[in-house]
Amino acid sequence: NAGVTQTPKFQVLKTGQSMTLQCAQDMNHEYMSWYRQDPGMGLRLIHYSVGAGITDQGEVPNGYNVSRSTTEDFPLRLLSAAPSQTSVYFCASSYSRGARFYEQYFGPGTRLTVT
Amino acid sequence: AQKITQTQPGMFVQEKEAVTLDCTYDTSDQSYGLFWYKQPSSGEMIFLIYQGSYDEQNATEGRYSLNFQKARKSANLVISASQLGDSAMYFCAMRDGANTDTGRRALTFGSGTRLQVQP
């Protein structure tokens, strides 16, 4: 299993440009999430999904869109990049069985710089 | 709302000694899970240990153990016999059992503690 993969690893955008960060997992996990990590801070939830066709907003959703057309893929779209979106972006996936909360598996991250 | 507090921005420990990283949490739910992740300088997020709110015993995974005090809402990570490779950022995170289908599926993170192990 490749686990959770993210592309690209690095990206530089100009203010106003749009782009899509790709995320895929091959573990058949129902749940997928996008987080951003700013310097010296923990991860903050942008959007998440509990299954194909179902998404919802997290703590910091403004400026980002997601969709989940398949179980495997969960792309994150930046609509009009701003310098405040300079960050490291992590995609994660997990599953749930009964009452136990299972850990999230993280991708390697995408380092995005907006100039 | 969920909240995770890590009050130690940085910690130093001597190699082979034990160290405790603090974490307190706030949730109104009775069912929740607490997680610790390690983030080395290379940037990946590595899962270390999990504690469920209904677990009767403190979780242990090798050199990692979780000192879970439910009444005090604390979930401190204890690393025994520190190694140089333990130098990293450590994040405490929580997933609660809020009775919304989407609410239980993502994590709330603390701001992290940077641990430096000295030889």
PDB file of C-alpha atoms in Angstrom:
ATOM      1  CA  ASN A   1       0.000   0.000   0.000  1.00  0.00           C
ATOM      2  CA  ALA A   2       1.199   3.500  -0.825  1.00  0.00           C
ATOM      3  CA  GLY A   3      -0.881   4.913   2.041  1.00  0.00           C
ATOM      4  CA  VAL A   4      -1.783   8.589   1.611  1.00  0.00           C
ATOM      5  CA  THR A   5      -0.093  10.355  -1.276  1.00  0.00           C
ATOM      6  CA  GLN A   6      -0.034  14.076  -2.000  1.00  0.00           C
ATOM      7  CA  THR A   7       1.097  16.018  -5.039  1.00  0.00           C
ATOM      8  CA  PRO A   8       2.873  18.271  -5.547  1.00  0.00           C
ATOM      9  CA  LYS A   9       5.418  18.330  -2.721  1.00  0.00           C
ATOM     10  CA  PHE A  10       6.254  21.988  -3.311  1.00  0.00           C
ATOM     11  CA  GLN A  11       4.399  24.764  -5.123  1.00  0.00           C
ATOM     12  CA  VAL A  12       4.879  28.492  -5.604  1.00  0.00           C
ATOM     13  CA  LEU A  13       1.888  30.544  -6.720  1.00  0.00           C
ATOM     14  CA  LYS A  14       1.340  34.171  -7.487  1.00  0.00           C
ATOM     15  CA  THR A  15      -1.472  36.018  -5.729  1.00  0.00           C
ATOM     16  CA  GLY A  16      -4.751  35.387  -7.522  1.00  0.00           C
ATOM     17  CA  GLN A  17      -3.751  32.135  -9.183  1.00  0.00           C
ATOM     18  CA  SER A  18      -5.766  28.987  -8.602  1.00  0.00           C
ATOM     19  CA  MET A  19      -4.584  25.426  -8.222  1.00  0.00           C
ATOM     20  CA  THR A  20      -5.559  22.002  -6.958  1.00  0.00           C
ATOM     21  CA  LEU A  21      -3.652  20.009  -4.364  1.00  0.00           C
ATOM     22  CA  GLN A  22      -4.099  16.310  -4.987  1.00  0.00           C
ATOM     23  CA  CYS A  23      -4.628  13.682  -2.308  1.00  0.00           C
ATOM     24  CA  ALA A  24      -5.210   9.966  -2.753  1.00  0.00           C
ATOM     25  CA  GLN A  25      -5.349   6.974  -0.430  1.00  0.00           C
ATOM     26  CA  ASP A  26      -5.405   3.268  -1.216  1.00  0.00           C
ATOM     27  CA  MET A  27      -6.571   1.956   2.162  1.00  0.00           C
ATOM     28  CA  ASN A  28     -10.310   2.191   1.417  1.00  0.00           C
ATOM     29  CA  HIS A  29     -10.760   4.652   4.263  1.00  0.00           C
ATOM     30  CA  GLU A  30     -14.126   6.378   4.478  1.00  0.00           C
ATOM     31  CA  TYR A  31     -12.846   9.517   6.147  1.00  0.00           C
ATOM     32  CA  MET A  32     -10.497  12.071   4.637  1.00  0.00           C
ATOM     33  CA  SER A  33      -9.417  15.497   5.841  1.00  0.00           C
ATOM     34  CA  TRP A  34      -7.312  18.466   4.833  1.00  0.00           C
ATOM     35  CA  TYR A  35      -5.292  20.415   7.381  1.00  0.00           C
ATOM     36  CA  ARG A  36      -2.959  23.362   7.151  1.00  0.00           C
ATOM     37  CA  GLN A  37       0.048  23.928   9.384  1.00  0.00           C
ATOM     38  CA  ASP A  38       1.453  27.400   9.791  1.00  0.00           C
ATOM     39  CA  PRO A  39       4.942  27.965  11.270  1.00  0.00           C
ATOM     40  CA  GLY A  40       5.130  27.113  14.957  1.00  0.00           C
ATOM     41  CA  MET A  41       1.514  26.011  15.106  1.00  0.00           C
ATOM     42  CA  GLY A  42      -0.521  22.879  15.210  1.00  0.00           C
ATOM     43  CA  LEU A  43      -2.662  21.626  12.378  1.00  0.00           C
ATOM     44  CA  ARG A  44      -5.980  23.299  11.638  1.00  0.00           C
ATOM     45  CA  LEU A  45      -8.804  21.567   9.838  1.00  0.00           C
ATOM     46  CA  ILE A  46      -9.839  23.039   6.484  1.00  0.00           C
ATOM     47  CA  HIS A  47     -12.397  20.565   5.094  1.00  0.00           C
ATOM     48  CA  TYR A  48     -13.264  16.953   5.669  1.00  0.00           C
ATOM     49  CA  SER A  49     -15.304  14.158   4.139  1.00  0.00           C
ATOM     50  CA  VAL A  50     -17.032  11.114   5.628  1.00  0.00           C
ATOM     51  CA  GLY A  51     -17.499   9.375   2.294  1.00  0.00           C
ATOM     52  CA  ALA A  52     -17.850   9.842  -1.416  1.00  0.00           C
ATOM     53  CA  GLY A  53     -20.163  12.742  -2.143  1.00  0.00           C
ATOM     54  CA  ILE A  54     -20.168  14.052   1.451  1.00  0.00           C
ATOM     55  CA  THR A  55     -17.985  16.950   2.544  1.00  0.00           C
ATOM     56  CA  ASP A  56     -18.140  19.586   5.242  1.00  0.00           C
ATOM     57  CA  GLN A  57     -16.230  22.624   6.442  1.00  0.00           C
ATOM     58  CA  GLY A  58     -13.656  22.606   9.189  1.00  0.00           C
ATOM     59  CA  GLU A  59     -12.168  25.430  11.211  1.00  0.00           C
ATOM     60  CA  VAL A  60     -10.572  27.465   8.384  1.00  0.00           C
ATOM     61  CA  PRO A  61     -12.494  26.767   5.124  1.00  0.00           C
ATOM     62  CA  ASN A  62     -12.456  30.202   3.509  1.00  0.00           C
ATOM     63  CA  GLY A  63     -10.676  30.295   0.162  1.00  0.00           C
ATOM     64  CA  TYR A  64     -10.756  26.531  -0.328  1.00  0.00           C
ATOM     65  CA  ASN A  65     -13.107  24.086  -2.033  1.00  0.00           C
ATOM     66  CA  VAL A  66     -13.203  20.297  -1.913  1.00  0.00           C
ATOM     67  CA  SER A  67     -15.090  17.502  -3.569  1.00  0.00           C
ATOM     68  CA  ARG A  68     -15.098  13.745  -3.067  1.00  0.00           C
ATOM     69  CA  SER A  69     -16.278  11.886  -6.136  1.00  0.00           C
ATOM     70  CA  THR A  70     -14.495   8.635  -5.207  1.00  0.00           C
ATOM     71  CA  THR A  71     -13.415   6.967  -1.975  1.00  0.00           C
ATOM     72  CA  GLU A  72      -9.768   7.258  -2.998  1.00  0.00           C
ATOM     73  CA  ASP A  73      -9.409  10.916  -3.971  1.00  0.00           C
ATOM     74  CA  PHE A  74      -9.954  14.158  -2.077  1.00  0.00           C
ATOM     75  CA  PRO A  75      -8.552  17.176  -3.947  1.00  0.00           C
ATOM     76  CA  LEU A  76      -8.271  20.615  -2.358  1.00  0.00           C
ATOM     77  CA  ARG A  77      -8.801  23.628  -4.608  1.00  0.00           C
ATOM     78  CA  LEU A  78      -7.452  27.073  -3.913  1.00  0.00           C
ATOM     79  CA  LEU A  79      -9.768  29.447  -5.705  1.00  0.00           C
ATOM     80  CA  SER A  80      -7.681  32.641  -5.737  1.00  0.00           C
ATOM     81  CA  ALA A  81      -4.416  32.268  -3.864  1.00  0.00           C
ATOM     82  CA  ALA A  82      -3.472  34.823  -1.207  1.00  0.00           C
ATOM     83  CA  PRO A  83      -0.220  35.232   0.758  1.00  0.00           C
ATOM     84  CA  SER A  84      -2.143  34.207   3.904  1.00  0.00           C
ATOM     85  CA  GLN A  85      -2.502  30.748   2.362  1.00  0.00           C
ATOM     86  CA  THR A  86       1.249  30.177   2.476  1.00  0.00           C
ATOM     87  CA  SER A  87       1.435  27.054   4.597  1.00  0.00           C
ATOM     88  CA  VAL A  88       2.095  23.326   4.657  1.00  0.00           C
ATOM     89  CA  TYR A  89      -0.967  21.311   3.708  1.00  0.00           C
ATOM     90  CA  PHE A  90      -1.580  17.819   4.988  1.00  0.00           C
ATOM     91  CA  CYS A  91      -4.144  15.340   3.789  1.00  0.00           C
ATOM     92  CA  ALA A  92      -5.185  12.532   6.118  1.00  0.00           C
ATOM     93  CA  SER A  93      -7.458   9.518   6.068  1.00  0.00           C
ATOM     94  CA  SER A  94      -8.952   7.230   8.674  1.00  0.00           C
ATOM     95  CA  TYR A  95     -11.682   4.715   9.342  1.00  0.00           C
ATOM     96  CA  SER A  96     -14.016   3.937  12.207  1.00  0.00           C
ATOM     97  CA  ARG A  97     -15.169   0.664  13.649  1.00  0.00           C
ATOM     98  CA  GLY A  98     -17.707   0.766  16.425  1.00  0.00           C
ATOM     99  CA  ALA A  99     -16.932   3.099  19.297  1.00  0.00           C
ATOM    100  CA  ARG A 100     -13.168   3.216  18.877  1.00  0.00           C
ATOM    101  CA  PHE A 101     -11.566   6.257  17.318  1.00  0.00           C
ATOM    102  CA  TYR A 102      -8.783   5.219  14.963  1.00  0.00           C
ATOM    103  CA  GLU A 103      -5.731   7.288  14.174  1.00  0.00           C
ATOM    104  CA  GLN A 104      -5.471   9.349  11.057  1.00  0.00           C
ATOM    105  CA  TYR A 105      -2.876   8.444   8.454  1.00  0.00           C
ATOM    106  CA  PHE A 106      -1.161  11.517   7.071  1.00  0.00           C
ATOM    107  CA  GLY A 107       0.320  12.230   3.691  1.00  0.00           C
ATOM    108  CA  PRO A 108       3.807  13.762   3.412  1.00  0.00           C
ATOM    109  CA  GLY A 109       2.473  17.304   2.990  1.00  0.00           C
ATOM    110  CA  THR A 110       2.554  19.991   0.316  1.00  0.00           C
ATOM    111  CA  ARG A 111       4.571  23.137   1.014  1.00  0.00           C
ATOM    112  CA  LEU A 112       2.802  26.061  -0.668  1.00  0.00           C
ATOM    113  CA  THR A 113       4.189  29.566  -1.010  1.00  0.00           C
ATOM    114  CA  VAL A 114       2.049  32.403  -2.352  1.00  0.00           C
ATOM    115  CA  THR A 115       3.919  35.526  -3.436  1.00  0.00           C
TER     116      THR A 115
ATOM    117  CA  ALA B   1     -16.152  23.409  21.315  1.00  0.00           C
ATOM    118  CA  GLN B   2     -13.176  21.119  21.457  1.00  0.00           C
ATOM    119  CA  LYS B   3      -9.890  22.536  22.641  1.00  0.00           C
ATOM    120  CA  ILE B   4      -6.427  21.107  23.207  1.00  0.00           C
ATOM    121  CA  THR B   5      -3.841  22.986  25.264  1.00  0.00           C
ATOM    122  CA  GLN B   6      -0.130  22.251  25.306  1.00  0.00           C
ATOM    123  CA  THR B   7       1.537  24.702  27.658  1.00  0.00           C
ATOM    124  CA  GLN B   8       5.164  23.765  27.022  1.00  0.00           C
ATOM    125  CA  PRO B   9       6.439  25.343  23.800  1.00  0.00           C
ATOM    126  CA  GLY B  10       9.854  23.721  24.294  1.00  0.00           C
ATOM    127  CA  MET B  11      11.410  21.069  26.497  1.00  0.00           C
ATOM    128  CA  PHE B  12      14.940  19.776  26.988  1.00  0.00           C
ATOM    129  CA  VAL B  13      15.810  16.325  28.290  1.00  0.00           C
ATOM    130  CA  GLN B  14      19.044  14.426  28.728  1.00  0.00           C
ATOM    131  CA  GLU B  15      19.510  11.277  26.725  1.00  0.00           C
ATOM    132  CA  LYS B  16      18.264   8.154  28.573  1.00  0.00           C
ATOM    133  CA  GLU B  17      16.085  10.177  30.953  1.00  0.00           C
ATOM    134  CA  ALA B  18      12.288  10.197  30.983  1.00  0.00           C
ATOM    135  CA  VAL B  19      10.249  13.240  29.967  1.00  0.00           C
ATOM    136  CA  THR B  20       6.586  14.203  30.312  1.00  0.00           C
ATOM    137  CA  LEU B  21       4.831  16.360  27.752  1.00  0.00           C
ATOM    138  CA  ASP B  22       1.659  17.985  29.018  1.00  0.00           C
ATOM    139  CA  CYS B  23      -1.716  18.058  27.319  1.00  0.00           C
ATOM    140  CA  THR B  24      -5.069  19.205  28.634  1.00  0.00           C
ATOM    141  CA  TYR B  25      -8.295  19.054  26.697  1.00  0.00           C
ATOM    142  CA  ASP B  26     -11.807  20.338  26.821  1.00  0.00           C
ATOM    143  CA  THR B  27     -14.875  18.630  25.474  1.00  0.00           C
ATOM    144  CA  SER B  28     -18.467  18.237  26.549  1.00  0.00           C
ATOM    145  CA  ASP B  29     -18.682  14.718  25.137  1.00  0.00           C
ATOM    146  CA  GLN B  30     -18.328  11.563  27.175  1.00  0.00           C
ATOM    147  CA  SER B  31     -16.914   9.623  24.247  1.00  0.00           C
ATOM    148  CA  TYR B  32     -13.673  10.865  22.758  1.00  0.00           C
ATOM    149  CA  GLY B  33     -10.229   9.759  21.713  1.00  0.00           C
ATOM    150  CA  LEU B  34      -6.873  11.337  22.449  1.00  0.00           C
ATOM    151  CA  PHE B  35      -3.856  10.973  20.179  1.00  0.00           C
ATOM    152  CA  TRP B  36      -0.208  11.936  20.205  1.00  0.00           C
ATOM    153  CA  TYR B  37       1.725  12.553  17.033  1.00  0.00           C
ATOM    154  CA  LYS B  38       5.413  13.164  16.464  1.00  0.00           C
ATOM    155  CA  GLN B  39       6.654  15.501  13.761  1.00  0.00           C
ATOM    156  CA  PRO B  40      10.408  15.295  13.134  1.00  0.00           C
ATOM    157  CA  SER B  41      12.245  18.009  11.236  1.00  0.00           C
ATOM    158  CA  SER B  42      11.521  16.144   8.003  1.00  0.00           C
ATOM    159  CA  GLY B  43       7.892  17.158   8.443  1.00  0.00           C
ATOM    160  CA  GLU B  44       5.885  13.944   8.391  1.00  0.00           C
ATOM    161  CA  MET B  45       3.246  13.228  11.015  1.00  0.00           C
ATOM    162  CA  ILE B  46       3.871   9.990  12.901  1.00  0.00           C
ATOM    163  CA  PHE B  47       1.178   8.462  15.088  1.00  0.00           C
ATOM    164  CA  LEU B  48       2.481   7.441  18.525  1.00  0.00           C
ATOM    165  CA  ILE B  49      -0.305   6.460  20.882  1.00  0.00           C
ATOM    166  CA  TYR B  50      -4.060   6.504  21.415  1.00  0.00           C
ATOM    167  CA  GLN B  51      -6.261   6.684  24.528  1.00  0.00           C
ATOM    168  CA  GLY B  52     -10.002   6.248  24.453  1.00  0.00           C
ATOM    169  CA  SER B  53     -12.131   8.015  27.019  1.00  0.00           C
ATOM    170  CA  TYR B  54     -13.634   4.717  28.177  1.00  0.00           C
ATOM    171  CA  ASP B  55     -10.332   2.852  28.342  1.00  0.00           C
ATOM    172  CA  GLU B  56      -9.738   1.759  31.912  1.00  0.00           C
ATOM    173  CA  GLN B  57      -5.995   1.480  31.637  1.00  0.00           C
ATOM    174  CA  ASN B  58      -3.430   4.019  30.487  1.00  0.00           C
ATOM    175  CA  ALA B  59      -2.188   3.339  26.981  1.00  0.00           C
ATOM    176  CA  THR B  60       1.373   2.180  26.403  1.00  0.00           C
ATOM    177  CA  GLU B  61       3.330   1.664  23.168  1.00  0.00           C
ATOM    178  CA  GLY B  62       6.928   0.690  23.703  1.00  0.00           C
ATOM    179  CA  ARG B  63       8.734   3.655  25.290  1.00  0.00           C
ATOM    180  CA  TYR B  64       5.602   5.809  25.065  1.00  0.00           C
ATOM    181  CA  SER B  65       2.897   5.849  27.700  1.00  0.00           C
ATOM    182  CA  LEU B  66      -0.042   8.104  28.263  1.00  0.00           C
ATOM    183  CA  ASN B  67      -0.845   9.397  31.738  1.00  0.00           C
ATOM    184  CA  PHE B  68      -4.597   9.782  31.396  1.00  0.00           C
ATOM    185  CA  GLN B  69      -6.403  11.637  34.196  1.00  0.00           C
ATOM    186  CA  LYS B  70      -9.979  11.902  33.056  1.00  0.00           C
ATOM    187  CA  ALA B  71     -11.309  14.028  35.924  1.00  0.00           C
ATOM    188  CA  ARG B  72      -8.555  16.582  35.314  1.00  0.00           C
ATOM    189  CA  LYS B  73      -8.965  16.318  31.533  1.00  0.00           C
ATOM    190  CA  SER B  74      -5.277  15.727  31.015  1.00  0.00           C
ATOM    191  CA  ALA B  75      -3.493  13.260  28.737  1.00  0.00           C
ATOM    192  CA  ASN B  76       0.225  13.657  29.243  1.00  0.00           C
ATOM    193  CA  LEU B  77       2.724  11.773  27.090  1.00  0.00           C
ATOM    194  CA  VAL B  78       5.591  10.102  28.915  1.00  0.00           C
ATOM    195  CA  ILE B  79       8.662   9.101  26.943  1.00  0.00           C
ATOM    196  CA  SER B  80      10.973   6.806  28.842  1.00  0.00           C
ATOM    197  CA  ALA B  81      14.704   6.447  28.156  1.00  0.00           C
ATOM    198  CA  SER B  82      14.875   9.357  25.716  1.00  0.00           C
ATOM    199  CA  GLN B  83      16.936   8.929  22.574  1.00  0.00           C
ATOM    200  CA  LEU B  84      18.483  11.520  20.280  1.00  0.00           C
ATOM    201  CA  GLY B  85      15.987  10.493  17.617  1.00  0.00           C
ATOM    202  CA  ASP B  86      13.134  11.615  19.874  1.00  0.00           C
ATOM    203  CA  SER B  87      14.011  15.254  19.163  1.00  0.00           C
ATOM    204  CA  ALA B  88      10.928  16.540  17.335  1.00  0.00           C
ATOM    205  CA  MET B  89       7.662  18.433  17.677  1.00  0.00           C
ATOM    206  CA  TYR B  90       4.975  16.537  19.567  1.00  0.00           C
ATOM    207  CA  PHE B  91       1.288  17.219  19.074  1.00  0.00           C
ATOM    208  CA  CYS B  92      -1.624  16.203  21.228  1.00  0.00           C
ATOM    209  CA  ALA B  93      -4.915  15.839  19.356  1.00  0.00           C
ATOM    210  CA  MET B  94      -8.478  14.874  20.100  1.00  0.00           C
ATOM    211  CA  ARG B  95     -11.430  13.495  18.243  1.00  0.00           C
ATOM    212  CA  ASP B  96     -14.691  13.663  20.111  1.00  0.00           C
ATOM    213  CA  GLY B  97     -17.893  11.717  19.793  1.00  0.00           C
ATOM    214  CA  ALA B  98     -20.189  14.636  19.073  1.00  0.00           C
ATOM    215  CA  ASN B  99     -23.408  13.246  17.798  1.00  0.00           C
ATOM    216  CA  THR B 100     -22.970  14.646  14.335  1.00  0.00           C
ATOM    217  CA  ASP B 101     -21.798  12.236  11.731  1.00  0.00           C
ATOM    218  CA  THR B 102     -19.131  14.527  10.408  1.00  0.00           C
ATOM    219  CA  GLY B 103     -18.064  15.895  13.752  1.00  0.00           C
ATOM    220  CA  ARG B 104     -16.314  12.746  14.871  1.00  0.00           C
ATOM    221  CA  ARG B 105     -14.113  12.250  11.885  1.00  0.00           C
ATOM    222  CA  ALA B 106     -11.367  14.850  12.161  1.00  0.00           C
ATOM    223  CA  LEU B 107      -8.851  15.908  14.786  1.00  0.00           C
ATOM    224  CA  THR B 108      -8.387  19.052  16.846  1.00  0.00           C
ATOM    225  CA  PHE B 109      -4.696  19.698  17.515  1.00  0.00           C
ATOM    226  CA  GLY B 110      -2.770  21.508  20.198  1.00  0.00           C
ATOM    227  CA  SER B 111      -0.002  23.936  19.313  1.00  0.00           C
ATOM    228  CA  GLY B 112       2.726  21.408  20.015  1.00  0.00           C
ATOM    229  CA  THR B 113       5.822  20.984  22.191  1.00  0.00           C
ATOM    230  CA  ARG B 114       9.318  20.975  20.709  1.00  0.00           C
ATOM    231  CA  LEU B 115      11.420  18.365  22.490  1.00  0.00           C
ATOM    232  CA  GLN B 116      15.182  18.457  22.271  1.00  0.00           C
ATOM    233  CA  VAL B 117      17.160  15.498  23.570  1.00  0.00           C
ATOM    234  CA  GLN B 118      20.678  16.378  24.637  1.00  0.00           C
ATOM    235  CA  PRO B 119      23.562  13.867  24.649  1.00  0.00           C
TER     236      PRO B 119
END
